[in-house]
PDB file of C-alpha atoms in Angstrom:
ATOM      1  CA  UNK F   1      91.094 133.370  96.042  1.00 89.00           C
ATOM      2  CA  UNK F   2      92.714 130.145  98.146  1.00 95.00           C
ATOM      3  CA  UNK F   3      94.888 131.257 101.075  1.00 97.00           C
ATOM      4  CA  UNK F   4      96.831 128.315 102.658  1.00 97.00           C
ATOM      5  CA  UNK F   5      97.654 128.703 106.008  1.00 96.00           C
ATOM      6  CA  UNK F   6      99.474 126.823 108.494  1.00 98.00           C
ATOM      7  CA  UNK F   7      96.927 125.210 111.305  1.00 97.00           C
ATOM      8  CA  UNK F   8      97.843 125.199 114.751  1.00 95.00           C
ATOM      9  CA  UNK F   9      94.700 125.785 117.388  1.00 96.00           C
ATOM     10  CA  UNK F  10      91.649 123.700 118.347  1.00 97.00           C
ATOM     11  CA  UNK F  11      89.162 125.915 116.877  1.00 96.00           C
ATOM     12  CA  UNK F  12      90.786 125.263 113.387  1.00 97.00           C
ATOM     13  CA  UNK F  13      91.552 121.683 113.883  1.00 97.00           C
ATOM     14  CA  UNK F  14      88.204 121.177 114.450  1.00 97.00           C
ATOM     15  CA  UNK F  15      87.578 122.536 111.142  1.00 97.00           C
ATOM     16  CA  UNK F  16      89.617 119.991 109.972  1.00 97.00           C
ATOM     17  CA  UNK F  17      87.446 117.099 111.510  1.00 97.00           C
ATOM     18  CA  UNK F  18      84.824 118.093 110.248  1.00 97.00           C
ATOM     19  CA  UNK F  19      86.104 118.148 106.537  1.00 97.00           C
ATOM     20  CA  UNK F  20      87.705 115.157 107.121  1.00 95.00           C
ATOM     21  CA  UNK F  21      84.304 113.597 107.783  1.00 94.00           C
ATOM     22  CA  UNK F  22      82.604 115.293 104.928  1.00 94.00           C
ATOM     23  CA  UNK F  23      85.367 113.780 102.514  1.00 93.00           C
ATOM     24  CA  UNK F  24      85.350 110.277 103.996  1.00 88.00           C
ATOM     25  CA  UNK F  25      82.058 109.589 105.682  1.00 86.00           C
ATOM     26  CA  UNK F  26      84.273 108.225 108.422  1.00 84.00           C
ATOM     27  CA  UNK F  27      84.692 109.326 112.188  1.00 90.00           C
ATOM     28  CA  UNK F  28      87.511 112.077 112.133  1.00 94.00           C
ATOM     29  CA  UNK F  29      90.899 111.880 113.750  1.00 94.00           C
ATOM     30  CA  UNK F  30      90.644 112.720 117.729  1.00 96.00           C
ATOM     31  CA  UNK F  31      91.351 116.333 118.546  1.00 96.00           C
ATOM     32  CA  UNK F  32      93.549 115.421 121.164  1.00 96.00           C
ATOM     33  CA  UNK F  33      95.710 113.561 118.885  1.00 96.00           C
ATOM     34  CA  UNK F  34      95.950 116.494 115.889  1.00 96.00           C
ATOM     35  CA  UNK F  35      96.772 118.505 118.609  1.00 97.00           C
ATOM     36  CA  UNK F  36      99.658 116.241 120.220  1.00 97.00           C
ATOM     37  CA  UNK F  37     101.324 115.971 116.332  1.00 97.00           C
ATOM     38  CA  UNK F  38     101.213 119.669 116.026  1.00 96.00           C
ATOM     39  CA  UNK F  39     102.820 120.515 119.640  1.00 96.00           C
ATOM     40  CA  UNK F  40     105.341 117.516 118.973  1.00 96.00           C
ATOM     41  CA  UNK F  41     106.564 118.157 115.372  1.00 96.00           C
ATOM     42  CA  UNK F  42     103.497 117.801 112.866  1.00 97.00           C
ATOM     43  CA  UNK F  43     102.284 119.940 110.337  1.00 98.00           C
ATOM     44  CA  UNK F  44      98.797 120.845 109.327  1.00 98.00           C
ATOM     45  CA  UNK F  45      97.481 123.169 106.385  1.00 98.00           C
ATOM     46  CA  UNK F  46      94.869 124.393 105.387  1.00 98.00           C
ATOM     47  CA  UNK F  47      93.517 125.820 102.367  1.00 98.00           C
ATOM     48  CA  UNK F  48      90.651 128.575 103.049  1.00 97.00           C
ATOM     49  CA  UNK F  49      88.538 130.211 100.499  1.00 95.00           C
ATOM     50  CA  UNK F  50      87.915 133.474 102.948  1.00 92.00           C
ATOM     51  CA  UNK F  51      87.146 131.905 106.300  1.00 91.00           C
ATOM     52  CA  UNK F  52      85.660 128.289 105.255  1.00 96.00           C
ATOM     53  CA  UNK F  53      88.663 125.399 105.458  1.00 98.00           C
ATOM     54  CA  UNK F  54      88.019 123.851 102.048  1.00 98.00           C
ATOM     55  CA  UNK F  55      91.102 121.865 102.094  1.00 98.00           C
ATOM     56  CA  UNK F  56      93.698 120.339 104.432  1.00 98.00           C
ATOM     57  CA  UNK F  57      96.717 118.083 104.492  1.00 97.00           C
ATOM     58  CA  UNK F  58      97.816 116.700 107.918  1.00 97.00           C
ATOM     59  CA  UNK F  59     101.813 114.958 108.869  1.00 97.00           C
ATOM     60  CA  UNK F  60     103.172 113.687 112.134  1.00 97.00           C
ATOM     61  CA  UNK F  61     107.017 113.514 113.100  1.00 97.00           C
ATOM     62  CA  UNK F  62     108.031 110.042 112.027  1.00 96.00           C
ATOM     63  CA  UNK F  63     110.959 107.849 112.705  1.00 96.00           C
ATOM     64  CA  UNK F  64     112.555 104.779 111.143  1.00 93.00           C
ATOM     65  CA  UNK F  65     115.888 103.301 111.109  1.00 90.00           C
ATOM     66  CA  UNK F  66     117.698 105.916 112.726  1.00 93.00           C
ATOM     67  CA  UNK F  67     115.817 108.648 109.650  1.00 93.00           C
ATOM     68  CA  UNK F  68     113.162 111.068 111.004  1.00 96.00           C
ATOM     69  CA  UNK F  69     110.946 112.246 108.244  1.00 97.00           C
ATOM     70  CA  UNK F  70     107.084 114.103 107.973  1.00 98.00           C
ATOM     71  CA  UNK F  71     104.566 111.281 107.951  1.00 97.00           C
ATOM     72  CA  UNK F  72     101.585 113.097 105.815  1.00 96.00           C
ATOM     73  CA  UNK F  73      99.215 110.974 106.595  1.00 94.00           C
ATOM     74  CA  UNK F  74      96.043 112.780 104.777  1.00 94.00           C
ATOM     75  CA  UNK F  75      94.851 115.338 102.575  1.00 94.00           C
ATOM     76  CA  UNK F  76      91.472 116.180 102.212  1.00 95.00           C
ATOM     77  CA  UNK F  77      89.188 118.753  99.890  1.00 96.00           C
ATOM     78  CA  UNK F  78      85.944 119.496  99.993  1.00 96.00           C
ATOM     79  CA  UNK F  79      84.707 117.783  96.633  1.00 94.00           C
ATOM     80  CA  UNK F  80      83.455 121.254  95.588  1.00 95.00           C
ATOM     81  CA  UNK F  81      87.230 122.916  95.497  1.00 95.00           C
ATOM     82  CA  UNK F  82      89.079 119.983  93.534  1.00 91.00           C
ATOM     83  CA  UNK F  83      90.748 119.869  90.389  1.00 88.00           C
ATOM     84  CA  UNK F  84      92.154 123.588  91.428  1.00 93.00           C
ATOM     85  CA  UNK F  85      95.356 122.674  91.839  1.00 93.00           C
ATOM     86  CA  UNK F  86      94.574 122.881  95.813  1.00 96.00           C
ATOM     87  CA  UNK F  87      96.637 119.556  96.485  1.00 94.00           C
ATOM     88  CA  UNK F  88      99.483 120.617  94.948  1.00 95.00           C
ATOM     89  CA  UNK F  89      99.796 124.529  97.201  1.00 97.00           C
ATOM     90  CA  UNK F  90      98.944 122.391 100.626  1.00 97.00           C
ATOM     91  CA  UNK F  91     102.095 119.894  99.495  1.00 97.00           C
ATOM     92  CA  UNK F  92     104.295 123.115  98.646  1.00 97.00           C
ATOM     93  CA  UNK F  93     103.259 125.022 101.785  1.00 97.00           C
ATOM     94  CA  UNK F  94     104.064 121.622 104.093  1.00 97.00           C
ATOM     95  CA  UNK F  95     106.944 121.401 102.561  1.00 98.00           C
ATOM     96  CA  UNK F  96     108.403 124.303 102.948  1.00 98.00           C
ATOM     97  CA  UNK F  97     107.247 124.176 106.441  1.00 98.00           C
ATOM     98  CA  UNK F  98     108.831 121.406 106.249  1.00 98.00           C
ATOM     99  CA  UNK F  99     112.468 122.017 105.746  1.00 98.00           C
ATOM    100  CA  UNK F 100     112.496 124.929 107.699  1.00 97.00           C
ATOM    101  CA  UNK F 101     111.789 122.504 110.657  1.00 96.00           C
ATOM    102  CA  UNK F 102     114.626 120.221 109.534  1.00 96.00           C
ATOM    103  CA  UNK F 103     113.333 117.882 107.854  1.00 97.00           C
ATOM    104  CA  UNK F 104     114.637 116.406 104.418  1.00 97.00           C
ATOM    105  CA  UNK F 105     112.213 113.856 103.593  1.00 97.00           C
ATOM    106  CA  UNK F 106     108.686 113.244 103.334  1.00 98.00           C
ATOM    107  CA  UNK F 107     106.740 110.266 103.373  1.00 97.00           C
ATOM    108  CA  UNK F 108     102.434 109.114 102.653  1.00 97.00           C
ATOM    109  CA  UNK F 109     100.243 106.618 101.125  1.00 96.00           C
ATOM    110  CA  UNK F 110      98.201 105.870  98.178  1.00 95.00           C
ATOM    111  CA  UNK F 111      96.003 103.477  96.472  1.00 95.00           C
ATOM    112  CA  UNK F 112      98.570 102.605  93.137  1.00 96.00           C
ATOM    113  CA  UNK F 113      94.914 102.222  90.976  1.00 95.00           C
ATOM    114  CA  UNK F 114      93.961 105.848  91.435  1.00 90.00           C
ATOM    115  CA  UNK F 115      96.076 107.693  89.093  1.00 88.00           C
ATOM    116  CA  UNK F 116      94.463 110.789  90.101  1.00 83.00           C
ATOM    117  CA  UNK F 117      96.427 110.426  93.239  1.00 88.00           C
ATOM    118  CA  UNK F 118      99.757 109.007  91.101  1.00 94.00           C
ATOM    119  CA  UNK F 119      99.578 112.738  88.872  1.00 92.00           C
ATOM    120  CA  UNK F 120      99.988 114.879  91.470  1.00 92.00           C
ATOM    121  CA  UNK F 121     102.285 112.595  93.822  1.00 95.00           C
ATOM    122  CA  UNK F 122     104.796 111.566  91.245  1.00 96.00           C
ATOM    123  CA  UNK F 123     104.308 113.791  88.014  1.00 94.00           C
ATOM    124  CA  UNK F 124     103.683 117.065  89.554  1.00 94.00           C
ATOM    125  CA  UNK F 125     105.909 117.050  93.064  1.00 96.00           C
ATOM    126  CA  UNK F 126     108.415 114.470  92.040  1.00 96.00           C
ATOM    127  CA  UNK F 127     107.609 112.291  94.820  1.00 97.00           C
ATOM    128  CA  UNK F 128     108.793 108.787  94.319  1.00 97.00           C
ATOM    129  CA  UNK F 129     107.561 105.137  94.955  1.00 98.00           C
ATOM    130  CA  UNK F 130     109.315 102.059  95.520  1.00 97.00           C
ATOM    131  CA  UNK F 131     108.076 100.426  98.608  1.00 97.00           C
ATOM    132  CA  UNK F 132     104.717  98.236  98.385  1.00 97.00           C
ATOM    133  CA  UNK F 133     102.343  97.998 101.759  1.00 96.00           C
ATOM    134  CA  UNK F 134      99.982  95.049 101.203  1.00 94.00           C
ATOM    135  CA  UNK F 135      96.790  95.796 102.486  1.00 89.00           C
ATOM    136  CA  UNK F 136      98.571  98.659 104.468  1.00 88.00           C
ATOM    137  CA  UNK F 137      95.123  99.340 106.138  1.00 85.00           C
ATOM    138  CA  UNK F 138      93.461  96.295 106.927  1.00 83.00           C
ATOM    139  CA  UNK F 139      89.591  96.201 105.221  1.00 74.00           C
ATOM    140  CA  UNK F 140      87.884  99.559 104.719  1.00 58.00           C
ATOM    141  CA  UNK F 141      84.391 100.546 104.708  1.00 59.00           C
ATOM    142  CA  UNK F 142      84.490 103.820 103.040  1.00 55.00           C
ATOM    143  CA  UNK F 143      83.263 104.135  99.451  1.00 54.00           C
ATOM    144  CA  UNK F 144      86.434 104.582  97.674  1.00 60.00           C
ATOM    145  CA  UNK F 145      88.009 101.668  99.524  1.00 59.00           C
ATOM    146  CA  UNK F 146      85.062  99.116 100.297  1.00 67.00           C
ATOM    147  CA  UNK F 147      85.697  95.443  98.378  1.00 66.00           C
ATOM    148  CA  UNK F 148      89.510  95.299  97.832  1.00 86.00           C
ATOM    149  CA  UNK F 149      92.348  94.929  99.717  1.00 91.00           C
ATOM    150  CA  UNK F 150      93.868  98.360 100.883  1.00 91.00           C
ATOM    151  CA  UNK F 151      97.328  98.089  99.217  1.00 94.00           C
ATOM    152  CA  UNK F 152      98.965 100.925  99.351  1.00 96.00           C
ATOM    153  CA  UNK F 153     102.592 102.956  97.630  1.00 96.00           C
ATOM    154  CA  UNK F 154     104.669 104.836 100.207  1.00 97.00           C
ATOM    155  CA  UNK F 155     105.821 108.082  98.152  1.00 97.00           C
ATOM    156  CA  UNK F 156     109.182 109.283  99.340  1.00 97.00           C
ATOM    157  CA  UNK F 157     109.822 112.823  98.589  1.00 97.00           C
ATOM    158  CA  UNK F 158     112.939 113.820  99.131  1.00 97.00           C
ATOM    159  CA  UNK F 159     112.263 117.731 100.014  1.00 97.00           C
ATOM    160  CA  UNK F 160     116.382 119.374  99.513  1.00 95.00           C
ATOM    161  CA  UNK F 161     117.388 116.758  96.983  1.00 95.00           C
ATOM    162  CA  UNK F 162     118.515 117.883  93.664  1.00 94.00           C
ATOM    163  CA  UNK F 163     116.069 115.513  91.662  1.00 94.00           C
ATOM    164  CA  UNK F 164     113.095 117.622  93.387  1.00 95.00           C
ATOM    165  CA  UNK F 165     114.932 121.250  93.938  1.00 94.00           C
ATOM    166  CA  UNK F 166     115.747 121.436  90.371  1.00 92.00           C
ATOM    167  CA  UNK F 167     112.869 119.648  88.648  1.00 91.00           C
ATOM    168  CA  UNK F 168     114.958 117.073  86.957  1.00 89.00           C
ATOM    169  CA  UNK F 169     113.241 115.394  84.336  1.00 87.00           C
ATOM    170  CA  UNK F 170     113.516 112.199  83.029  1.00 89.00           C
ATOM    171  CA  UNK F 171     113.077 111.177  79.675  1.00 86.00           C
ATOM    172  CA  UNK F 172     110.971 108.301  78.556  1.00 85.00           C
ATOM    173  CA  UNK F 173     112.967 106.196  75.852  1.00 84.00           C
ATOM    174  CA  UNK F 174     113.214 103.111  74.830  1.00 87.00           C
ATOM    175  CA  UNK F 175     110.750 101.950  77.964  1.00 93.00           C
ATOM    176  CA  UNK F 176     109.560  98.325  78.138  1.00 93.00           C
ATOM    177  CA  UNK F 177     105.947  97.459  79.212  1.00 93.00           C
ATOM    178  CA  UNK F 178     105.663  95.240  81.891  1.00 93.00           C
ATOM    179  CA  UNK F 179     101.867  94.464  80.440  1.00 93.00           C
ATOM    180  CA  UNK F 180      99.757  95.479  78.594  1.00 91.00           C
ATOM    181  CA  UNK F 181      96.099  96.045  78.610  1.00 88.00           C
ATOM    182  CA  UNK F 182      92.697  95.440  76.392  1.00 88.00           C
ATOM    183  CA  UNK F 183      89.079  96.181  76.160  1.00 85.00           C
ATOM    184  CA  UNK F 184      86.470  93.930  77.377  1.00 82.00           C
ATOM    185  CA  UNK F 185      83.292  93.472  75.577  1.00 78.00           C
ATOM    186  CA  UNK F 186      82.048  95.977  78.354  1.00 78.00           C
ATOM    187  CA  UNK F 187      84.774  98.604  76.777  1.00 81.00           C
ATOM    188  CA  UNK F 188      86.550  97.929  80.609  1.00 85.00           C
ATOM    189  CA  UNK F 189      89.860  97.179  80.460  1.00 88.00           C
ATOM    190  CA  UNK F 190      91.922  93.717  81.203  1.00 90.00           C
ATOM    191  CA  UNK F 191      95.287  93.429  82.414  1.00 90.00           C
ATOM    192  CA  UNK F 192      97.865  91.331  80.736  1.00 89.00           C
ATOM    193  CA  UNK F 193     101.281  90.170  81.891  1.00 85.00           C
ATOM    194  CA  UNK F 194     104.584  90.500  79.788  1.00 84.00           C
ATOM    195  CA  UNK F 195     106.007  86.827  80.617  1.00 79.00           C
ATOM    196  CA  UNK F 196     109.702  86.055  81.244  1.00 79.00           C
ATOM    197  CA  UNK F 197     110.662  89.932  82.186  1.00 83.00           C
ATOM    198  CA  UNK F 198     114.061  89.327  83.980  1.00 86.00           C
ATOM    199  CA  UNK F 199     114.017  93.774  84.882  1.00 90.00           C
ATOM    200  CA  UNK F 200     117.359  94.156  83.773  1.00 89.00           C
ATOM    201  CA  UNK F 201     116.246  97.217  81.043  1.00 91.00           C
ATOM    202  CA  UNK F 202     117.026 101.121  82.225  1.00 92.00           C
ATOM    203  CA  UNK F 203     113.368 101.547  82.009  1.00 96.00           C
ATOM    204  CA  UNK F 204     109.763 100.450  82.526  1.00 96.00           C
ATOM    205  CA  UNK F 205     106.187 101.225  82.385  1.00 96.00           C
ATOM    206  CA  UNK F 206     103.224  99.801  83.834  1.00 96.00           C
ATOM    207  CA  UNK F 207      99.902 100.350  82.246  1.00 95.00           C
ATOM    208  CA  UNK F 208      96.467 101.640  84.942  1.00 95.00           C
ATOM    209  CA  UNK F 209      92.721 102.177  84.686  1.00 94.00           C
ATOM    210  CA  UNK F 210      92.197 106.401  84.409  1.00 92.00           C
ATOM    211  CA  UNK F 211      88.992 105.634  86.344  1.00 91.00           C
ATOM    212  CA  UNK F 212      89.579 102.605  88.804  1.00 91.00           C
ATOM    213  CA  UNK F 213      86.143 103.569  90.687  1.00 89.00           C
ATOM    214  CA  UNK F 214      84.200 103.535  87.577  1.00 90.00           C
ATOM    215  CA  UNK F 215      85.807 100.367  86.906  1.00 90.00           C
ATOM    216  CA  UNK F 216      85.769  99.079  89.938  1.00 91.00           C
ATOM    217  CA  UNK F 217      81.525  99.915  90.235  1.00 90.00           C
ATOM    218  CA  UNK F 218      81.090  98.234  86.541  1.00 91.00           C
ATOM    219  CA  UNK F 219      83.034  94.943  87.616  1.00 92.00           C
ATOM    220  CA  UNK F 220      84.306  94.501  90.860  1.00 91.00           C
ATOM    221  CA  UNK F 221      86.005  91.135  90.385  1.00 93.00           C
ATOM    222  CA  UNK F 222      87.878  92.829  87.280  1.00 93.00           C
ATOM    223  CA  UNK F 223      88.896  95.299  89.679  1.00 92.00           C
ATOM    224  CA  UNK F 224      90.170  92.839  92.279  1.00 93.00           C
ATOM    225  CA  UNK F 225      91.956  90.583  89.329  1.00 93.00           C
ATOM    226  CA  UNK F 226      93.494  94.634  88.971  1.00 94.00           C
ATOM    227  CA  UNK F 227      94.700  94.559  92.061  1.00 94.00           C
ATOM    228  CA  UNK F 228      96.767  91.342  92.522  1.00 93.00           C
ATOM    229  CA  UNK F 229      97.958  91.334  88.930  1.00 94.00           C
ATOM    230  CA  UNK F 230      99.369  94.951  89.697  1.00 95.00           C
ATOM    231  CA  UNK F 231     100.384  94.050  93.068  1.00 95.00           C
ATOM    232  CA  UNK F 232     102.338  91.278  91.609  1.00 94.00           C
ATOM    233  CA  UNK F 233     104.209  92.948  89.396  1.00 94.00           C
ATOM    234  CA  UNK F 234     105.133  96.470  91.388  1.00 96.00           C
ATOM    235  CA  UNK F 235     106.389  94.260  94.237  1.00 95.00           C
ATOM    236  CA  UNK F 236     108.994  92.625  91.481  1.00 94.00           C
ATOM    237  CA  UNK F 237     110.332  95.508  90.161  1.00 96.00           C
ATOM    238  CA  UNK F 238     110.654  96.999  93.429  1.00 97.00           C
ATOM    239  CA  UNK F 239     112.614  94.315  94.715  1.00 96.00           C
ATOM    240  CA  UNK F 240     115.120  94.614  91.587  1.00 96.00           C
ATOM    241  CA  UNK F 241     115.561  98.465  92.918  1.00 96.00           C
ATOM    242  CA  UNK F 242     113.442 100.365  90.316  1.00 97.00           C
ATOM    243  CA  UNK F 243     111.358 103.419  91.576  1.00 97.00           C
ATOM    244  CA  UNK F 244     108.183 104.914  89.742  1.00 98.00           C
ATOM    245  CA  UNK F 245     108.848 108.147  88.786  1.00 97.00           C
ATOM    246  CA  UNK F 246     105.744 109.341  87.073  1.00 96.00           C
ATOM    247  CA  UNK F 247     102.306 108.723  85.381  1.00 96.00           C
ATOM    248  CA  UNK F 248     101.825 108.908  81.801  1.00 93.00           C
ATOM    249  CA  UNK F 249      98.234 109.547  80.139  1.00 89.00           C
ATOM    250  CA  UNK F 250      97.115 107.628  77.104  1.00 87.00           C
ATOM    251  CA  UNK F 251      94.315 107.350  75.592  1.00 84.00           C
ATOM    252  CA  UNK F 252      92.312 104.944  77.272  1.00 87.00           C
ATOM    253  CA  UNK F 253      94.556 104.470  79.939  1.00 92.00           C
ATOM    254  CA  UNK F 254      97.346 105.369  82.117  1.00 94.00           C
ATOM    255  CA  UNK F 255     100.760 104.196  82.537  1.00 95.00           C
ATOM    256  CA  UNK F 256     103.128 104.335  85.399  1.00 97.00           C
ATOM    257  CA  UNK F 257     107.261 104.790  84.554  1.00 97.00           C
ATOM    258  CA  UNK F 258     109.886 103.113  86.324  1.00 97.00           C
ATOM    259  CA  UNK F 259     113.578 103.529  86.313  1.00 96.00           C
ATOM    260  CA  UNK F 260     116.581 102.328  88.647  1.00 95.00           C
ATOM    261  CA  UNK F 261     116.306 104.454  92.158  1.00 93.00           C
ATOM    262  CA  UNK F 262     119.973 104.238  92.210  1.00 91.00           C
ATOM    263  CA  UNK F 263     119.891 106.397  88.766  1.00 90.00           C
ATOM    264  CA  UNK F 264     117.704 109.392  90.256  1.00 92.00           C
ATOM    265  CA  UNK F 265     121.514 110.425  92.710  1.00 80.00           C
ATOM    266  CA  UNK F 266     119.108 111.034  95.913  1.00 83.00           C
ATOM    267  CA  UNK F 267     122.137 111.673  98.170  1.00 63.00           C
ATOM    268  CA  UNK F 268     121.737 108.726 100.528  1.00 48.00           C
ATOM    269  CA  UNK F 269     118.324 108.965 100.279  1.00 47.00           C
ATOM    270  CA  UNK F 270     116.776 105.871 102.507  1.00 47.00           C
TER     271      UNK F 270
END
């Protein structure tokens, strides 16, 4: 049994460093500075199988262009707990948090080549992506990041709109590939541009690796030529106002799907 809880004292925010280590291999977030974003408008949760923190997702009050928002910077399980579906309850419970606080909108990053990530962000929550950080983080030691430029999508979910309060789905039709992919000799997979796309069509998709690590381990410079081919072409149809809405699993591969923001009626969503 998971209980998620909302985390507000020292004694359980050091918990949280030290899970935060354990994920990342990294130093942990100051205390001092968990504790400031709680007493000043964060939110922290934790997930707890009995009394061991197996799971956390921490957000800081955020501002930009006259919009305050949650800023959820991180969520962390312990490798042990994943694939439970523990992501998704710490989202639900910050959310809810969330708007009872007054906010409407939520923001955080992630890698665009680990779909893992993409499922639960996009596909799952209805979070939605269509702003592009290039190497958001500067270079990163850690083992997930190590060797490629941290680029990075900023989700935007929009917590009371009606596209996430009512689960509105979108239907894939008629979608037009932006690329398309093949298998190496090494059964890895290439990317290949679509050439002369002008993004005038309703909708779009974007084929991804279901395994960027593995691929990335296997052939690094494949997963580097990943990277700015990908980056390439998300920063395009971002720029011509489509959002990515959701991640599609094939076969061998995944695919992201992109459609107009303007067509998802956010309410003046920023």
């Amino acid at each position: 049994m998971i209980e998620i809880r909302e985390i507000k004292t020292i004694e359980q925010l050091e918990q949280v460093q030290q899970l935060e280590f354990d994920v990342w291999g990294m130093p942990a977030i100051p205390l001092h500075q968990t504790l400031t974003a709680v007493k000043n408008g964060g939110i922290v949760v934790g997930a707890y199988q009995e009394d061991k923190l197996v799971g956390f997702s921490y957000g800081f009050a955020g501002f930009r262009e006259g919009k305050s928002y949650l800023c959820s910077h991180m969520l962390g399980i312990d490798e042990k707990y994943r694939s439970l579906g523990i992501g998704e309850k710490l989202k639900y419970e910050q959310r809810a948090i969330a708007i009872d606080r007054g906010y409407d909108l939520m923001v955080w990053t992630f890698d665009p080549l680990e779909t893992r990530n993409a499922y639960l962000n996009l596909s799952k929550l209805k979070g939605i992506c269509y702003t592009y950080i290039e190497n958001c983080y500067g270079e990163m030691e850690d083992g997930f990041n190590k060797g490629l430029p941290s680029d990075r999508f900023e989700v935007s979910w929009h917590l009371t709109s009606d596209y996430v309060v009512n689960d509105i789905a979108i239907e894939v039709a008629n979608a037009i590939p932006v690329a398309s992919c093949e298998l190496t000799k090494q059964g890895l997979l290439c990317l290949e541009m679509t050439e002369n796309l002008e993004f005038k069509e309703g909708m779009y998709t974007l084929p991804v690796p279901q395994d960027f690590q593995a691929l990335k381990a296997q052939n690094p410079s494949l997963a580097l030529d990943w990277r700015f081919k990908t980056r390439n072409i998300l920063k395009q149809l971002f720029l011509a106002g489509y959002a990515a809405i959701s991640l599609q699993q094939q076969e061998y591969f995944n695919e992201y799907v992109f459609v107009k923001k303007a067509a998802l009626n956010l309410e003046g969503a920023n």
